[in-house]
Coordinates of C-alpha atoms in Angstrom, one line a residue:
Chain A
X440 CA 0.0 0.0 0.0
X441 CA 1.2 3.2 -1.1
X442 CA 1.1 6.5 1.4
X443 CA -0.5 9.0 0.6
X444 CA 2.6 12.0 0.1
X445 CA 1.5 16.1 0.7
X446 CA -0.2 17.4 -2.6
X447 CA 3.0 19.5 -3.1
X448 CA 5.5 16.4 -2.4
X449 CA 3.6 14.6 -5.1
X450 CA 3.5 17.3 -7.6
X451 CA 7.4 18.1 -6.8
X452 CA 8.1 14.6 -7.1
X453 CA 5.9 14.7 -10.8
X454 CA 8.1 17.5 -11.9
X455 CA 11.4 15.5 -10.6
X456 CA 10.0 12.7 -13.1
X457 CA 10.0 14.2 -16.4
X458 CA 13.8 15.0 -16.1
X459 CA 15.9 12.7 -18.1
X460 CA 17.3 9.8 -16.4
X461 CA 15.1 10.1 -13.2
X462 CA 12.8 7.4 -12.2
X463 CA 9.6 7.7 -9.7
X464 CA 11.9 6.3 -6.9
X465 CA 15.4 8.7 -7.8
X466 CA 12.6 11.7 -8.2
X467 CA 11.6 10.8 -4.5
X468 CA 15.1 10.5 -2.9
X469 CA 15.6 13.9 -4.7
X470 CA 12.3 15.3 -3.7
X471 CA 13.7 14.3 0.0
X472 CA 16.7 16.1 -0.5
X473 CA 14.6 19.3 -1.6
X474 CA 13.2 19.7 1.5
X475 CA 16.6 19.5 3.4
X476 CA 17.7 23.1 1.1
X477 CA 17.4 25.9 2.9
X478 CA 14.7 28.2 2.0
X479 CA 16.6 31.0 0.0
X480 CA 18.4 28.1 -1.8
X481 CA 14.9 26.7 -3.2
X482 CA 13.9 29.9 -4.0
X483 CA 17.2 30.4 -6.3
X484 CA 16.4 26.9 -7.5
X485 CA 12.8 28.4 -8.6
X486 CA 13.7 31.7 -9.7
X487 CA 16.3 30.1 -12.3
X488 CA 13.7 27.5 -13.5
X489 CA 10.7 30.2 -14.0
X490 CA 12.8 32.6 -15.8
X491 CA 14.6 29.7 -18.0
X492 CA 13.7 30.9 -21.5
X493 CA 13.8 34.9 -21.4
X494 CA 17.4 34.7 -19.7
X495 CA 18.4 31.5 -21.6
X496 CA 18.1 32.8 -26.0
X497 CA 19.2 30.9 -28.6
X498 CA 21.7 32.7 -31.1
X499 CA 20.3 34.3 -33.9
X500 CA 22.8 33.2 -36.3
X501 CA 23.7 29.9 -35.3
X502 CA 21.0 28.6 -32.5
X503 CA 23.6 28.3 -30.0
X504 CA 23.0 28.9 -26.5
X505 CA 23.1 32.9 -25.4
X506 CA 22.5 35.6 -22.6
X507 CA 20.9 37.9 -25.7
X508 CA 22.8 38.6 -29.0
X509 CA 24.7 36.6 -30.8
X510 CA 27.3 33.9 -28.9
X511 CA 30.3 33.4 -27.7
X512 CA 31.1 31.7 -30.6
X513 CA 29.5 33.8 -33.5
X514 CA 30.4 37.1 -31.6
X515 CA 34.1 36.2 -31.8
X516 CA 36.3 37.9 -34.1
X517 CA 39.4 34.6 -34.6
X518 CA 37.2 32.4 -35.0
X519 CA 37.0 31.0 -38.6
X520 CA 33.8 32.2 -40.8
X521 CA 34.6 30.0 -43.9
X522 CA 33.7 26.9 -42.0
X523 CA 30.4 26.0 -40.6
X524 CA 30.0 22.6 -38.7
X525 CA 26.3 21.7 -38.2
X526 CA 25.0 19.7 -35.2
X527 CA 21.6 19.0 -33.7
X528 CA 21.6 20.8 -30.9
X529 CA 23.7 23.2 -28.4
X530 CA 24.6 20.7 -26.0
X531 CA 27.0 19.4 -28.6
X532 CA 28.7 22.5 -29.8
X533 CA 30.5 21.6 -26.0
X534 CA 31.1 18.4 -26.8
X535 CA 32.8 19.9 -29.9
X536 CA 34.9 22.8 -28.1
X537 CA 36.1 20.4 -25.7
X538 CA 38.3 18.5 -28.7
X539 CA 40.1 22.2 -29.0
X540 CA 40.2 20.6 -32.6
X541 CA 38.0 23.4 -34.4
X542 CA 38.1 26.9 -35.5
X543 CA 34.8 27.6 -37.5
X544 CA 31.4 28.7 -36.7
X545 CA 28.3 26.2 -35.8
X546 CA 24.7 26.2 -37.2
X547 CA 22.4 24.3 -34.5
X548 CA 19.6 22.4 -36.4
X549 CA 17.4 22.1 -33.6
X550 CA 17.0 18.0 -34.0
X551 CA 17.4 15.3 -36.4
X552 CA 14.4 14.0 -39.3
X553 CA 13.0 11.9 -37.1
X554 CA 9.1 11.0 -39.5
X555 CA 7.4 9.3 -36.5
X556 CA 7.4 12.7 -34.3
X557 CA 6.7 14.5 -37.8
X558 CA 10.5 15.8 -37.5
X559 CA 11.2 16.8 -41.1
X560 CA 13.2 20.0 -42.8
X561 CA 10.3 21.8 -41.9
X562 CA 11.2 21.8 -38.2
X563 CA 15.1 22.3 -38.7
X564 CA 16.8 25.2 -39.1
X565 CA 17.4 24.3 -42.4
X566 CA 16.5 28.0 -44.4
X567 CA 18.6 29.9 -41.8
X568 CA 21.6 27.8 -43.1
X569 CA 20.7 28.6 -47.1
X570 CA 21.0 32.5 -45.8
X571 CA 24.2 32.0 -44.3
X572 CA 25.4 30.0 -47.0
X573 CA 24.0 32.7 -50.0
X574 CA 27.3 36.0 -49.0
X575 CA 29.9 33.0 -50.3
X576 CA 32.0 33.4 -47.1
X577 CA 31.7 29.9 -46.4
X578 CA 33.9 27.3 -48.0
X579 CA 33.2 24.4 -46.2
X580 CA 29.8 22.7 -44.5
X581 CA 31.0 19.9 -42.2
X582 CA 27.4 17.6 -41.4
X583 CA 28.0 16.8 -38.0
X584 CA 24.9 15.1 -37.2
X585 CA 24.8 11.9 -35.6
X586 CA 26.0 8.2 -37.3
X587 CA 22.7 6.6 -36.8
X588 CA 19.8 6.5 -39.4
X589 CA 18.3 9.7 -39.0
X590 CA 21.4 11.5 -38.3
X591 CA 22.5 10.1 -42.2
X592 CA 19.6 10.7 -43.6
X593 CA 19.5 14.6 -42.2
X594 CA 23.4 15.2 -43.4
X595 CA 21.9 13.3 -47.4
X596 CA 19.0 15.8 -47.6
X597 CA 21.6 19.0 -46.4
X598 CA 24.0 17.5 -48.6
X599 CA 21.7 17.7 -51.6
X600 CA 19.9 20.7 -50.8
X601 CA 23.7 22.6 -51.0
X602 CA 25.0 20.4 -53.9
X603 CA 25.0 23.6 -56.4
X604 CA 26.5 25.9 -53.8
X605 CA 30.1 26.3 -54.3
X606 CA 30.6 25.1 -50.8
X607 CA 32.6 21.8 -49.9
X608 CA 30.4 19.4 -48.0
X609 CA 31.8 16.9 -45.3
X610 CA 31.0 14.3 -43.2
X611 CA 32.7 12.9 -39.8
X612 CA 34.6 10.1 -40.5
X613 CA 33.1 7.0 -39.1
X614 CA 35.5 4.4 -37.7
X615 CA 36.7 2.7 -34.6
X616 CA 36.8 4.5 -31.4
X617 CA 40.5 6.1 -30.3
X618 CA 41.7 4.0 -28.0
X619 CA 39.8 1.1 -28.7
X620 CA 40.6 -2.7 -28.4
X621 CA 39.7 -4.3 -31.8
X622 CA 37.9 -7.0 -30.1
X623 CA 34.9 -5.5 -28.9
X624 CA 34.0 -2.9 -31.7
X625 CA 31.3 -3.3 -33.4
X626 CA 31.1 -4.8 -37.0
X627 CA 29.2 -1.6 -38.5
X628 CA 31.9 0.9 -36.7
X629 CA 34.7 -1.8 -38.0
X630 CA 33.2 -2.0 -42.1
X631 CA 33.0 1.3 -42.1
X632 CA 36.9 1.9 -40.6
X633 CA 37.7 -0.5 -43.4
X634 CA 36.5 1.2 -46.4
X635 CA 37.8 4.4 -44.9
X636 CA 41.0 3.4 -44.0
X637 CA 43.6 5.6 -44.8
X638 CA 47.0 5.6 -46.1
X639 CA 49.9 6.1 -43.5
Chain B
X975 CA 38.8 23.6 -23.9
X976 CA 35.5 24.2 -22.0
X977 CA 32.7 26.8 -23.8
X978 CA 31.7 29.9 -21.7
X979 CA 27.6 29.0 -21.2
X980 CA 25.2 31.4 -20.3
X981 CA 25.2 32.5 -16.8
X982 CA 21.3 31.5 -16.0
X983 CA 22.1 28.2 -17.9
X984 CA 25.7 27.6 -15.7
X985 CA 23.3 28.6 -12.4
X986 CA 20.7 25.8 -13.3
X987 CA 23.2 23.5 -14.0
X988 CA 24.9 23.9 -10.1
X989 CA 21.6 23.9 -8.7
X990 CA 20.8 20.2 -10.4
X991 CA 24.4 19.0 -9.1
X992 CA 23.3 19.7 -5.9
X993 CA 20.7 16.7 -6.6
X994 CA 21.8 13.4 -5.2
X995 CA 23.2 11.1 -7.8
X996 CA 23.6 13.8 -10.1
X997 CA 27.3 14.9 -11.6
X998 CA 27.9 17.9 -13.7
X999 CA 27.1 16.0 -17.1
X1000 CA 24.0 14.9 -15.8
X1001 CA 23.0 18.3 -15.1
X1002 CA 23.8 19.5 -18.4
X1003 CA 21.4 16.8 -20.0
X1004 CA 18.8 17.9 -17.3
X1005 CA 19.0 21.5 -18.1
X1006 CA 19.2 21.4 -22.0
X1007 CA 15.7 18.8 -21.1
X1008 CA 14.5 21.7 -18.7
X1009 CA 14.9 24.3 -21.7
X1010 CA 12.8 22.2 -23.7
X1011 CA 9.7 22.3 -21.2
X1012 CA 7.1 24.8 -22.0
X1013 CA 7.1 27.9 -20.1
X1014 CA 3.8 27.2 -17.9
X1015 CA 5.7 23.9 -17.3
X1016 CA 8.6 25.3 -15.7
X1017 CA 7.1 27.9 -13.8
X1018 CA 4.9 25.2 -12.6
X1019 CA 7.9 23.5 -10.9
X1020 CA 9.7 26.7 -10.0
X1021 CA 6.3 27.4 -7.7
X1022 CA 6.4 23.6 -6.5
X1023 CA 10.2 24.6 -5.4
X1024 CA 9.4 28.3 -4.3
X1025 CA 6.6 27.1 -1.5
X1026 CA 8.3 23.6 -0.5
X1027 CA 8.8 24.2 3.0
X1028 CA 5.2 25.6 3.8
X1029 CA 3.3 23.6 1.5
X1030 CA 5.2 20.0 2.8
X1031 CA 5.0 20.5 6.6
X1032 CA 6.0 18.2 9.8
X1033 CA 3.4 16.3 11.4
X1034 CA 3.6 17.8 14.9
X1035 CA 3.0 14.4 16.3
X1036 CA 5.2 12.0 14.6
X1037 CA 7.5 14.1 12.3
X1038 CA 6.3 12.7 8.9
X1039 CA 5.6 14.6 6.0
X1040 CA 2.1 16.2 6.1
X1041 CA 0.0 19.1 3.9
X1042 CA -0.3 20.9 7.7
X1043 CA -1.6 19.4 10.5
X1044 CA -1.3 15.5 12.1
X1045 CA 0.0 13.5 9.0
X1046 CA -2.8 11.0 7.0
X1047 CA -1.2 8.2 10.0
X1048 CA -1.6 9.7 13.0
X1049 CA -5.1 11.0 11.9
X1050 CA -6.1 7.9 11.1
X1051 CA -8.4 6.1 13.7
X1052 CA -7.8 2.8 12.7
X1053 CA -4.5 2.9 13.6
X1054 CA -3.0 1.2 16.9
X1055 CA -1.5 3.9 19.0
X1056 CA -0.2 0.9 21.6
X1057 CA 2.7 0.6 18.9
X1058 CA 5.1 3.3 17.7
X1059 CA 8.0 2.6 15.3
X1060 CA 10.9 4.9 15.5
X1061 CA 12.7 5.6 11.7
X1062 CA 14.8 7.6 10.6
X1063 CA 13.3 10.0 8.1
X1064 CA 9.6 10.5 6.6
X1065 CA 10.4 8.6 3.4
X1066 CA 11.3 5.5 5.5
X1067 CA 7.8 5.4 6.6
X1068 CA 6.4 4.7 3.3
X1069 CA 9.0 1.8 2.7
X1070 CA 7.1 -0.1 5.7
X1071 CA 3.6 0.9 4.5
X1072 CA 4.4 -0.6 1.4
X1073 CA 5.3 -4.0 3.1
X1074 CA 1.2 -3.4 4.7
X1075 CA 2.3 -5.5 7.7
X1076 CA 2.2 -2.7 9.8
X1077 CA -0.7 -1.1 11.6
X1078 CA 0.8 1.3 14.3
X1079 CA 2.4 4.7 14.6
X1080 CA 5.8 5.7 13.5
X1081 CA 8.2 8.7 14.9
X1082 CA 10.5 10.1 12.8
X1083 CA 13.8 10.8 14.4
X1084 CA 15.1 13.2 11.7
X1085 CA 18.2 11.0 11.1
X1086 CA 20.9 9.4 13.2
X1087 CA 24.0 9.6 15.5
X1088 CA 26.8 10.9 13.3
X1089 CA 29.6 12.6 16.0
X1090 CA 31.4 13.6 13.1
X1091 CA 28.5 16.0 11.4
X1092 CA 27.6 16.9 14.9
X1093 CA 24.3 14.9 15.3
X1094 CA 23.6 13.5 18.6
X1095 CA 20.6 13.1 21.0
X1096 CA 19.8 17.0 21.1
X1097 CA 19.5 17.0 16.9
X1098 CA 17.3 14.0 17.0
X1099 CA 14.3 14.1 18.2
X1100 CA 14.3 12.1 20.9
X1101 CA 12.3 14.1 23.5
X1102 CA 9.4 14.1 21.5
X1103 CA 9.6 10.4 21.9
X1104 CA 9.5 10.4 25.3
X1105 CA 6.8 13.0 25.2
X1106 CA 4.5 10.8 23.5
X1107 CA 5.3 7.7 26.2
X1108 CA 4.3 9.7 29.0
X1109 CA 0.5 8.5 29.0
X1110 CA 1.8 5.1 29.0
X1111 CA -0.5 4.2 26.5
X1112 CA 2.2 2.9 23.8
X1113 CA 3.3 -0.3 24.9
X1114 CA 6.0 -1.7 22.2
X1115 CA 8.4 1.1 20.6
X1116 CA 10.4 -0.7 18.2
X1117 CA 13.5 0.7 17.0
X1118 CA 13.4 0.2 12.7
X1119 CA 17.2 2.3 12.6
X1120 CA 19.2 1.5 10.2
X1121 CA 21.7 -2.0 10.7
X1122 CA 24.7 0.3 10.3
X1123 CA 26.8 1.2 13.2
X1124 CA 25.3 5.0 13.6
X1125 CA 22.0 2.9 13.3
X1126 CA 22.7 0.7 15.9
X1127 CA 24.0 3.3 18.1
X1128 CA 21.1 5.2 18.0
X1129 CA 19.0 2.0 18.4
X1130 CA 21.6 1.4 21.5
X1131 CA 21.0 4.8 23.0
X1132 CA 17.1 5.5 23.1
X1133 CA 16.5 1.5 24.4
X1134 CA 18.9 2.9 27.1
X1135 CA 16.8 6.0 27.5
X1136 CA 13.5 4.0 27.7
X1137 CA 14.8 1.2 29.4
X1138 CA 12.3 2.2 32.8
X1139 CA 9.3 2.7 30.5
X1140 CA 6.7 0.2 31.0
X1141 CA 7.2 -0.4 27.4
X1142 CA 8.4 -3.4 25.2
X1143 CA 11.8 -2.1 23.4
X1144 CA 12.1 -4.3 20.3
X1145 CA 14.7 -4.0 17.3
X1146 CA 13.9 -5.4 13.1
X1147 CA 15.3 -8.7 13.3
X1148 CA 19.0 -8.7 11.1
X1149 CA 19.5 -11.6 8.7
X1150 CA 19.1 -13.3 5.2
X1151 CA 17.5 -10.9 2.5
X1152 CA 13.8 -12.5 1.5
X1153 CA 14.8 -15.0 -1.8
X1154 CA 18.6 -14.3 -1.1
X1155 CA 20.9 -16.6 -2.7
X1156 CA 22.9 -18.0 0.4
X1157 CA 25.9 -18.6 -2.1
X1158 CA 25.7 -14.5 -2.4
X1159 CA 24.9 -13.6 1.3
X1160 CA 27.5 -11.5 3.1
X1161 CA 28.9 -13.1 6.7
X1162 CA 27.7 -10.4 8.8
X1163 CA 23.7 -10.7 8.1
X1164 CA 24.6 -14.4 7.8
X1165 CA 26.2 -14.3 11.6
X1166 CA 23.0 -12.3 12.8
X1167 CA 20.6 -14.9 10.6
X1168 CA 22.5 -17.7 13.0
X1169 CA 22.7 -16.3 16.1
X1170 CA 18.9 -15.1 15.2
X1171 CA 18.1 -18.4 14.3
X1172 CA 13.9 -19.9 15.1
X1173 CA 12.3 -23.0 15.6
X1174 CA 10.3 -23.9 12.5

C-alpha cells in the first residue's frame, strides 16, 4: 500500500519525473533532498527555473546557447567564418569545443528528421543555413549530425539541398573509437573503418 | 577547452548537481531537457520549489511529511496507538507501508548519531519520543534504525533511554535478504541470521 505523500510532495516529485534519467523512486530520494535546502536556496532553484527561456536565447545566427545577441562563438572575431560545422543541438557544440580541434562557426539544427514525431526540414533550421550560405563566405559545411539512421539521412537531404553551392560538403569520418581494443568494436563501426581506411 | 555557457544556464546547472546522484554531465542533459519544457511547465515546478517548506510541513506528532496538521497516519483512527516505530526520516515510513504488515504509529527521528557531522541526542528528536510515552499508552516502541553502526547506536541509546518505560523495546530482526541466494549472502547478516536463528 502506497502512502499518501502532501499534494505539493507529489507534484514536486511529478516534476522530478520528467527529467531525463530520473525514475519515480530517484525523483523521490531527490524530492527528500529538496526539502533539506534551505529556504533561499529553493527559491534560487525556482527563480532560475521560472525565468529559464527569457534569460536563456538561442543565437540568432547559429542557434547556439546565449545571454541575448549573438554567442560566444558567432560574436568572436578569430574564429574562422569559412567553415560552418552543423550539429543537432547546443549541447553538442560543448562536446565539440572540448576536442580544442575546431576553429569555424556552428549552425544548430534544432534535431534530427526523425518522420514518426513528424521531424522533417520543416522543423530544422534548415532555411537559416541557405541564408548564411547565400554571402559566399563559407567554403566548407562539415554535417555533423549523428552516425545513426536519422542523423544520415538529415546530413543526405543538407548534402543535396547545398550540392549547387560552391561550398565543400563533409561528413565525420566514421570508424573505430581512439583508444579502442579491436575486439569489442562493433562490425558496423569496424566495415566502415575498413573502407575508410587511410594511407599512412 | 571548455565553452563559456550562459550564466542562467551555468546557475541551473549547479543547482541540479546539488541533486543526489547527479554529476555535472548529468545536469547538463537535465537543463538542456529543462529548456525544452514549455514555459507554464517550468514555472509550474519553480512554484512547487518556491513554497516547499510551507506547502510539505512536519506532522507535529510523529515528524512525517504532512499538507499541515497530524500526517494522514496519526489522523487515522484505525490505527493502533499501543505501537510506535521509531525511523529515521519521513520517506522510511512509506517503505514499511508498502510491506502493509504494519498497523501502528511511527516517529520520525530526523536521522541518526553521526559525532562527526555533529548529530547526537539533542539533533534527533528524541524528546518528543518520550513525550508521546508519557501517557503510557504505547506499549512496544520498536526501533526500525538503520543495521549500520550509527543505526545501531542510535537504536543502542534511546532502548537505554527508555529502558524504565513500562514499554516493550524491540529491534527489526537482522538476517538473510527475503529470496537471497545463500551462495551471495554476506557473513555479517549471515552471523546475525545464525545467532537469530527460530524453531520452525
Amino acid at each position: 500500500m502506497e502512502i499518501k505523500l502532501p499534494i505539493a510532495l507529489e507534484a514536486l516529485i511529478n516534476h522530478l519525473s520528467r527529467l531525463p534519467g530520473v525514475g519515480k523512486r530517484t525523483a523521490q530520494r531527490m524530492a527528500a533532498e529538496l526539502l533539506r535546502w534551505k529556504d533561499n536556496d529553493l527559491c534560487a532553484f525556482a527563480d532560475c527555473l521560472a525565468h529559464l527561456h527569457e534569460r536563456v536565447q538561442s543565437c540568432p545566427i547559429c542557434g547556439n546557447y546565449t545571454d541575448g545577441g549573438p554567442c560566444v562563438i558567432c560574436a568572436n572575431p578569430l574564429r574562422n567564418p569559412a567553415q560552418i560545422c552543423v550539429v543537432e543541438n547546443p549541447a553538442q557544440i560543448a562536446i565539440f569545443e572540448r576536442t580544442g580541434c575546431y576553429n569555424g562557426l556552428y549552425h544548430v539544427l534544432g534535431g534530427k528528421f526523425a518522420p514518426l514525431s513528424g521531424v522533417g526540414p520543416e522543423q530544422l533550421r534548415c532555411t537559416q543555413l541557405q541564408e548564411r550560405l547565400k554571402d559566399g563566405q563559407v567554403k566548407e559545411l562539415i554535417l555533423a549530425t549523428s552516425a545513426d539512421v536519422e542523423g544520415e539521412a538529415t546530413a543526405h537531404f543538407l548534402a543535396d539541398m547545398f550540392q549547387d553551392c560552391d561550398v565543400a560538403i563533409t561528413r565525420l569520418a566514421i570508424g573505430i573509437p581512439a583508444g579502442a581494443d579491436l575486439s569489442y568494436t562493433d562490425s558496423p563501426s569496424l566495415a566502415q573503418a575498413f573502407s575508410g581506411r587511410r594511407k599512412l
